[in-house]
Amino acid sequence: MGYRTIRKRAGQSLGRLIAAGLACLALLMPTAAQAWGFYAHRVTGEIALANVRPETRAAIGKLFRAEALLGTPDCALGNLLDATVWPDCVRRDQDRWGHTAAWHYRTAPIGQDYNPRGNCSGGNCVLAQIERNQRVLSDESLPANVRLQALAFMVHFVGDIHMPLHSGDHDDRGGNDREADYGIVPGLNLHWIWDGPLAERAITSAQPSLVRRYSAAEKAELAGGTPADWGRESWELARGFVYPNAFDCTDCTGDLPEKTALTQEDIVAAIPVSQRRVTQAGLRMARMLDEAFAPGVLVAPERD
């Protein structure tokens, strides 16, 4: 084999390695179709389906027959996994769904006392919308398409409220304005890391799988509380873990740099936190679905 042939083949191999690396990086870059808006959200739906009552699963299946009446052909809503990501899909249509953007979070500054009902004017926050949509879903007098839309919003927002940076904030839009490297992957931001690559690694590395039937004891530990409790949990995690983990600070309420980097040690420490939040979201989703479809039960509004 001549020198030129060897050099050509070496160049081709290097090119393939570079292309593969770029492809991997592309998977980590933020897009509207990924993050908790895709993989982790759908896993929460899988956990919920594995843990709802059989009667609830059957009732959910009937609602999806009304999909065509929603008029969202570009955003599938044919099963519960579709429902967990549908709200992120439809809000790209600003004319019809742009008003729902504020429903996906309820951030509170980590440097102030937590107010469970703050930053939610007119019910335009994730906490209020979980409660409202569960009430709509439970109302059997409403048309199936109305209840189906409520189901999709409810299950999606149950996922959103469990992501710490949908609740905790440091004047940075829940970490969106903090550039952060993820191990050797540069140029992401802190919010996206928790939404995407960290959640995916947490889910795929879990032993046993997060998607399974949980025992009564596990549900008692993980599935309790109200949406207000879940929002507080996420805010406390943002204040007590997410920002300290990312910026190596004990008290992170002061000024922080605009850029940071998560080391492999930081990522490994964050994995069980992410695993627990995904699991809690799925089991709590199952509980809310069982409540909504319980015979003769209309869910009452939460009261302070």
Short mmCIF file of C-alpha atoms in Angstrom, two decimals:
data_model
loop_
_atom_site.label_atom_id
_atom_site.label_comp_id
_atom_site.label_asym_id
_atom_site.label_seq_id
_atom_site.Cartn_x
_atom_site.Cartn_y
_atom_site.Cartn_z
CA MET A 1 0.00 0.00 0.00
CA GLY A 2 1.49 3.32 -1.04
CA TYR A 3 2.04 6.33 1.18
CA ARG A 4 -0.63 8.38 -0.60
CA THR A 5 -3.21 5.62 -0.12
CA ILE A 6 -2.38 5.33 3.58
CA ARG A 7 -2.62 9.09 4.01
CA LYS A 8 -5.94 9.21 2.12
CA ARG A 9 -7.47 6.44 4.24
CA ALA A 10 -6.20 8.04 7.44
CA GLY A 11 -7.80 11.29 6.36
CA GLN A 12 -11.08 9.53 5.65
CA SER A 13 -11.03 7.88 9.08
CA LEU A 14 -10.31 11.19 10.77
CA GLY A 15 -13.12 12.78 8.81
CA ARG A 16 -15.54 10.11 9.97
CA LEU A 17 -14.49 10.62 13.58
CA ILE A 18 -14.98 14.37 13.30
CA ALA A 19 -18.37 13.89 11.68
CA ALA A 20 -19.43 11.51 14.43
CA GLY A 21 -18.27 13.95 17.07
CA LEU A 22 -20.17 16.80 15.47
CA ALA A 23 -23.27 14.63 15.30
CA CYS A 24 -23.02 13.92 19.02
CA LEU A 25 -22.63 17.61 19.73
CA ALA A 26 -25.66 18.36 17.62
CA LEU A 27 -27.72 16.03 19.78
CA LEU A 28 -26.73 18.04 22.83
CA MET A 29 -27.55 21.43 21.39
CA PRO A 30 -30.84 23.00 22.54
CA THR A 31 -33.77 22.66 20.17
CA ALA A 32 -37.50 23.14 20.57
CA ALA A 33 -38.13 19.42 20.15
CA GLN A 34 -35.79 18.02 22.81
CA ALA A 35 -35.09 18.42 26.56
CA TRP A 36 -37.72 17.70 29.22
CA GLY A 37 -39.84 18.76 26.23
CA PHE A 38 -39.00 15.39 24.71
CA TYR A 39 -37.06 12.54 26.29
CA ALA A 40 -37.55 13.07 30.03
CA HIS A 41 -41.14 14.19 29.56
CA ARG A 42 -41.97 11.02 27.65
CA VAL A 43 -40.29 8.89 30.31
CA THR A 44 -42.49 10.51 32.98
CA GLY A 45 -45.45 9.40 30.86
CA GLU A 46 -44.09 5.85 30.68
CA ILE A 47 -43.70 5.77 34.46
CA ALA A 48 -47.25 7.06 34.89
CA LEU A 49 -48.71 4.46 32.52
CA ALA A 50 -46.93 1.69 34.42
CA ASN A 51 -48.48 2.85 37.70
CA VAL A 52 -52.05 4.06 37.02
CA ARG A 53 -55.08 1.89 37.70
CA PRO A 54 -56.20 -0.23 34.73
CA GLU A 55 -59.48 1.70 34.70
CA THR A 56 -57.57 4.97 34.39
CA ARG A 57 -55.50 3.62 31.50
CA ALA A 58 -58.67 2.60 29.67
CA ALA A 59 -60.32 5.98 30.25
CA ILE A 60 -57.25 7.82 29.00
CA GLY A 61 -57.26 5.71 25.83
CA LYS A 62 -60.83 6.72 25.06
CA LEU A 63 -60.02 10.44 25.28
CA PHE A 64 -57.41 10.21 22.52
CA ARG A 65 -60.19 9.44 20.04
CA ALA A 66 -60.90 13.20 20.11
CA GLU A 67 -57.42 14.12 18.83
CA ALA A 68 -58.63 15.40 15.43
CA LEU A 69 -61.00 17.89 17.10
CA LEU A 70 -58.05 19.81 18.56
CA GLY A 71 -56.90 20.91 15.11
CA THR A 72 -53.16 20.42 15.75
CA PRO A 73 -52.10 18.08 12.90
CA ASP A 74 -48.42 19.04 13.27
CA CYS A 75 -48.43 18.07 16.95
CA ALA A 76 -49.47 14.48 17.57
CA LEU A 77 -51.73 13.69 20.50
CA GLY A 78 -52.52 10.02 20.07
CA ASN A 79 -51.32 8.61 23.38
CA LEU A 80 -50.06 9.64 26.80
CA LEU A 81 -46.43 9.92 25.68
CA ASP A 82 -47.51 12.36 22.95
CA ALA A 83 -49.46 14.27 25.60
CA THR A 84 -46.34 14.81 27.73
CA VAL A 85 -44.72 16.83 24.91
CA TRP A 86 -47.74 18.27 23.07
CA PRO A 87 -47.77 21.63 24.95
CA ASP A 88 -44.17 22.34 23.90
CA CYS A 89 -45.08 21.53 20.31
CA VAL A 90 -48.22 23.67 20.00
CA ARG A 91 -46.75 26.79 21.60
CA ARG A 92 -44.65 27.28 18.49
CA ASP A 93 -47.92 28.44 16.93
CA GLN A 94 -47.87 31.87 18.53
CA ASP A 95 -51.26 32.98 17.26
CA ARG A 96 -53.13 30.08 18.85
CA TRP A 97 -50.95 29.00 21.74
CA GLY A 98 -48.45 31.76 22.50
CA HIS A 99 -50.43 32.74 25.59
CA THR A 100 -49.50 29.39 27.19
CA ALA A 101 -45.76 30.12 27.35
CA ALA A 102 -45.92 31.43 30.93
CA TRP A 103 -47.74 28.29 32.07
CA HIS A 104 -44.58 26.18 31.90
CA TYR A 105 -42.76 27.65 34.92
CA ARG A 106 -43.08 29.70 38.08
CA THR A 107 -39.60 30.89 38.91
CA ALA A 108 -38.75 32.48 42.24
CA PRO A 109 -35.40 34.08 43.19
CA ILE A 110 -33.21 31.73 45.20
CA GLY A 111 -31.96 34.70 47.24
CA GLN A 112 -35.40 35.52 48.68
CA ASP A 113 -37.93 33.73 50.84
CA TYR A 114 -40.09 31.34 48.85
CA ASN A 115 -43.62 32.50 48.05
CA PRO A 116 -45.72 29.58 46.73
CA ARG A 117 -48.27 31.89 45.07
CA GLY A 118 -45.93 34.64 43.84
CA ASN A 119 -45.20 35.33 40.16
CA CYS A 120 -48.52 33.80 39.07
CA SER A 121 -50.71 36.69 38.05
CA GLY A 122 -54.06 35.53 36.73
CA GLY A 123 -53.11 31.89 37.18
CA ASN A 124 -50.45 32.15 34.47
CA CYS A 125 -47.90 29.78 35.97
CA VAL A 126 -47.20 26.08 36.11
CA LEU A 127 -48.57 25.56 39.62
CA ALA A 128 -51.99 27.07 38.89
CA GLN A 129 -52.26 25.36 35.51
CA ILE A 130 -51.62 21.88 36.93
CA GLU A 131 -54.51 22.40 39.33
CA ARG A 132 -56.83 24.01 36.76
CA ASN A 133 -56.26 21.36 34.11
CA GLN A 134 -56.81 18.51 36.55
CA ARG A 135 -60.20 20.03 37.41
CA VAL A 136 -61.11 20.33 33.73
CA LEU A 137 -59.94 16.77 33.03
CA SER A 138 -62.04 15.40 35.89
CA ASP A 139 -65.25 17.10 34.69
CA GLU A 140 -67.11 14.42 32.71
CA SER A 141 -69.74 16.95 31.58
CA LEU A 142 -67.20 18.60 29.28
CA PRO A 143 -66.54 17.50 25.66
CA ALA A 144 -63.82 14.89 25.15
CA ASN A 145 -61.58 17.27 23.17
CA VAL A 146 -61.66 19.84 26.00
CA ARG A 147 -60.72 17.18 28.52
CA LEU A 148 -58.02 15.79 26.21
CA GLN A 149 -56.39 19.20 25.91
CA ALA A 150 -56.50 19.54 29.70
CA LEU A 151 -54.91 16.10 30.09
CA ALA A 152 -52.00 17.09 27.84
CA PHE A 153 -51.38 20.33 29.68
CA MET A 154 -51.64 18.68 33.09
CA VAL A 155 -49.19 15.85 32.43
CA HIS A 156 -46.69 18.15 30.73
CA PHE A 157 -46.77 20.67 33.55
CA VAL A 158 -46.34 17.96 36.18
CA GLY A 159 -43.06 17.24 34.41
CA ASP A 160 -42.10 20.91 34.17
CA ILE A 161 -42.64 21.67 37.85
CA HIS A 162 -40.20 18.90 38.82
CA MET A 163 -37.30 20.38 36.86
CA PRO A 164 -35.53 22.58 39.46
CA LEU A 165 -34.84 25.46 37.10
CA HIS A 166 -38.51 25.85 36.25
CA SER A 167 -38.87 27.01 39.87
CA GLY A 168 -35.50 28.38 41.04
CA ASP A 169 -33.95 31.44 39.44
CA HIS A 170 -30.97 33.76 39.92
CA ASP A 171 -32.01 36.65 37.66
CA ASP A 172 -31.00 34.43 34.71
CA ARG A 173 -34.30 33.04 33.37
CA GLY A 174 -33.89 29.81 35.28
CA GLY A 175 -30.29 29.32 34.17
CA ASN A 176 -30.96 30.06 30.49
CA ASP A 177 -28.64 33.06 30.64
CA ARG A 178 -25.77 31.17 32.31
CA GLU A 179 -23.47 29.67 29.72
CA ALA A 180 -22.17 26.31 30.89
CA ASP A 181 -20.00 23.54 29.52
CA TYR A 182 -21.22 19.98 30.05
CA GLY A 183 -18.04 17.98 30.61
CA ILE A 184 -16.16 18.27 27.31
CA VAL A 185 -19.18 19.74 25.49
CA PRO A 186 -18.92 23.53 25.37
CA GLY A 187 -21.39 26.34 24.84
CA LEU A 188 -24.62 25.07 26.41
CA ASN A 189 -26.47 26.80 29.22
CA LEU A 190 -27.31 25.67 32.74
CA HIS A 191 -31.04 25.28 32.07
CA TRP A 192 -30.49 23.24 28.93
CA ILE A 193 -28.02 20.93 30.67
CA TRP A 194 -30.63 20.02 33.31
CA ASP A 195 -33.33 19.75 30.64
CA GLY A 196 -31.39 17.65 28.18
CA PRO A 197 -28.09 15.79 28.48
CA LEU A 198 -28.11 15.46 32.27
CA ALA A 199 -31.69 14.16 32.33
CA GLU A 200 -30.94 11.72 29.51
CA ARG A 201 -27.84 10.36 31.25
CA ALA A 202 -29.74 10.06 34.53
CA ILE A 203 -32.54 8.09 32.90
CA THR A 204 -30.43 5.80 30.74
CA SER A 205 -27.99 4.97 33.56
CA ALA A 206 -30.64 4.16 36.18
CA GLN A 207 -30.49 0.70 37.73
CA PRO A 208 -33.16 -0.58 37.97
CA SER A 209 -34.97 1.21 35.16
CA LEU A 210 -37.04 4.22 36.19
CA VAL A 211 -39.89 2.86 34.06
CA ARG A 212 -41.43 0.07 36.13
CA ARG A 213 -44.24 -0.72 38.51
CA TYR A 214 -43.42 0.82 41.90
CA SER A 215 -44.31 -0.70 45.25
CA ALA A 216 -46.80 0.88 47.64
CA ALA A 217 -43.92 1.84 49.93
CA GLU A 218 -42.04 3.54 47.08
CA LYS A 219 -45.16 5.45 46.08
CA ALA A 220 -45.71 6.54 49.67
CA GLU A 221 -42.19 7.98 49.70
CA LEU A 222 -42.14 9.55 46.25
CA ALA A 223 -45.66 10.29 45.04
CA GLY A 224 -47.08 12.51 47.77
CA GLY A 225 -47.63 16.22 48.14
CA THR A 226 -49.41 18.94 46.18
CA PRO A 227 -48.24 20.99 43.20
CA ALA A 228 -47.33 23.75 45.65
CA ASP A 229 -45.10 21.28 47.51
CA TRP A 230 -43.48 20.14 44.27
CA GLY A 231 -42.68 23.70 43.25
CA ARG A 232 -41.08 24.36 46.62
CA GLU A 233 -39.02 21.18 46.34
CA SER A 234 -37.69 22.29 42.95
CA TRP A 235 -36.90 25.77 44.23
CA GLU A 236 -35.03 24.31 47.22
CA LEU A 237 -33.06 22.03 44.90
CA ALA A 238 -32.14 24.97 42.66
CA ARG A 239 -30.96 26.97 45.67
CA GLY A 240 -29.33 24.15 47.60
CA PHE A 241 -27.92 21.98 44.83
CA VAL A 242 -28.16 23.12 41.20
CA TYR A 243 -26.41 26.48 41.53
CA PRO A 244 -23.88 25.30 44.16
CA ASN A 245 -23.08 22.27 42.01
CA ALA A 246 -22.55 24.42 38.92
CA PHE A 247 -20.66 27.32 40.50
CA ASP A 248 -18.86 25.71 43.47
CA CYS A 249 -20.46 28.07 45.95
CA THR A 250 -22.05 27.30 49.32
CA ASP A 251 -24.25 30.38 49.37
CA CYS A 252 -24.96 31.20 45.73
CA THR A 253 -27.30 34.14 46.35
CA GLY A 254 -24.63 36.73 45.52
CA ASP A 255 -23.21 37.61 42.13
CA LEU A 256 -22.31 34.66 39.93
CA PRO A 257 -20.20 34.51 36.76
CA GLU A 258 -22.06 34.39 33.47
CA LYS A 259 -20.21 31.23 32.47
CA THR A 260 -19.30 28.02 34.25
CA ALA A 261 -18.44 24.38 33.53
CA LEU A 262 -19.82 21.17 34.98
CA THR A 263 -17.03 18.66 35.54
CA GLN A 264 -17.60 14.91 35.39
CA GLU A 265 -17.69 14.95 39.19
CA ASP A 266 -20.42 17.60 39.12
CA ILE A 267 -22.42 15.57 36.59
CA VAL A 268 -22.12 12.33 38.58
CA ALA A 269 -23.27 14.12 41.73
CA ALA A 270 -26.31 15.52 39.89
CA ILE A 271 -27.50 12.23 38.37
CA PRO A 272 -29.39 10.88 41.44
CA VAL A 273 -31.06 14.27 41.90
CA SER A 274 -32.32 14.19 38.32
CA GLN A 275 -33.37 10.54 38.60
CA ARG A 276 -35.45 11.25 41.68
CA ARG A 277 -37.22 14.22 40.07
CA VAL A 278 -38.12 12.26 36.93
CA THR A 279 -39.41 9.39 39.08
CA GLN A 280 -41.42 11.69 41.32
CA ALA A 281 -42.94 13.42 38.30
CA GLY A 282 -44.06 10.12 36.79
CA LEU A 283 -45.56 8.74 40.00
CA ARG A 284 -47.28 11.99 40.90
CA MET A 285 -48.65 12.19 37.36
CA ALA A 286 -50.09 8.70 37.82
CA ARG A 287 -51.73 9.75 41.07
CA MET A 288 -53.27 12.87 39.52
CA LEU A 289 -54.60 10.84 36.60
CA ASP A 290 -56.13 8.27 38.95
CA GLU A 291 -57.76 11.11 40.91
CA ALA A 292 -59.11 12.78 37.77
CA PHE A 293 -60.67 9.56 36.45
CA ALA A 294 -61.98 8.27 39.78
CA PRO A 295 -65.72 7.57 39.38
CA GLY A 296 -67.89 10.48 40.47
CA VAL A 297 -64.97 12.59 41.68
CA LEU A 298 -64.58 16.26 40.70
CA VAL A 299 -61.29 17.65 41.91
CA ALA A 300 -61.71 20.73 44.09
CA PRO A 301 -59.45 23.80 43.74
CA GLU A 302 -56.40 24.01 46.01
CA ARG A 303 -56.75 26.50 48.87
CA ASP A 304 -53.98 28.25 50.78
#
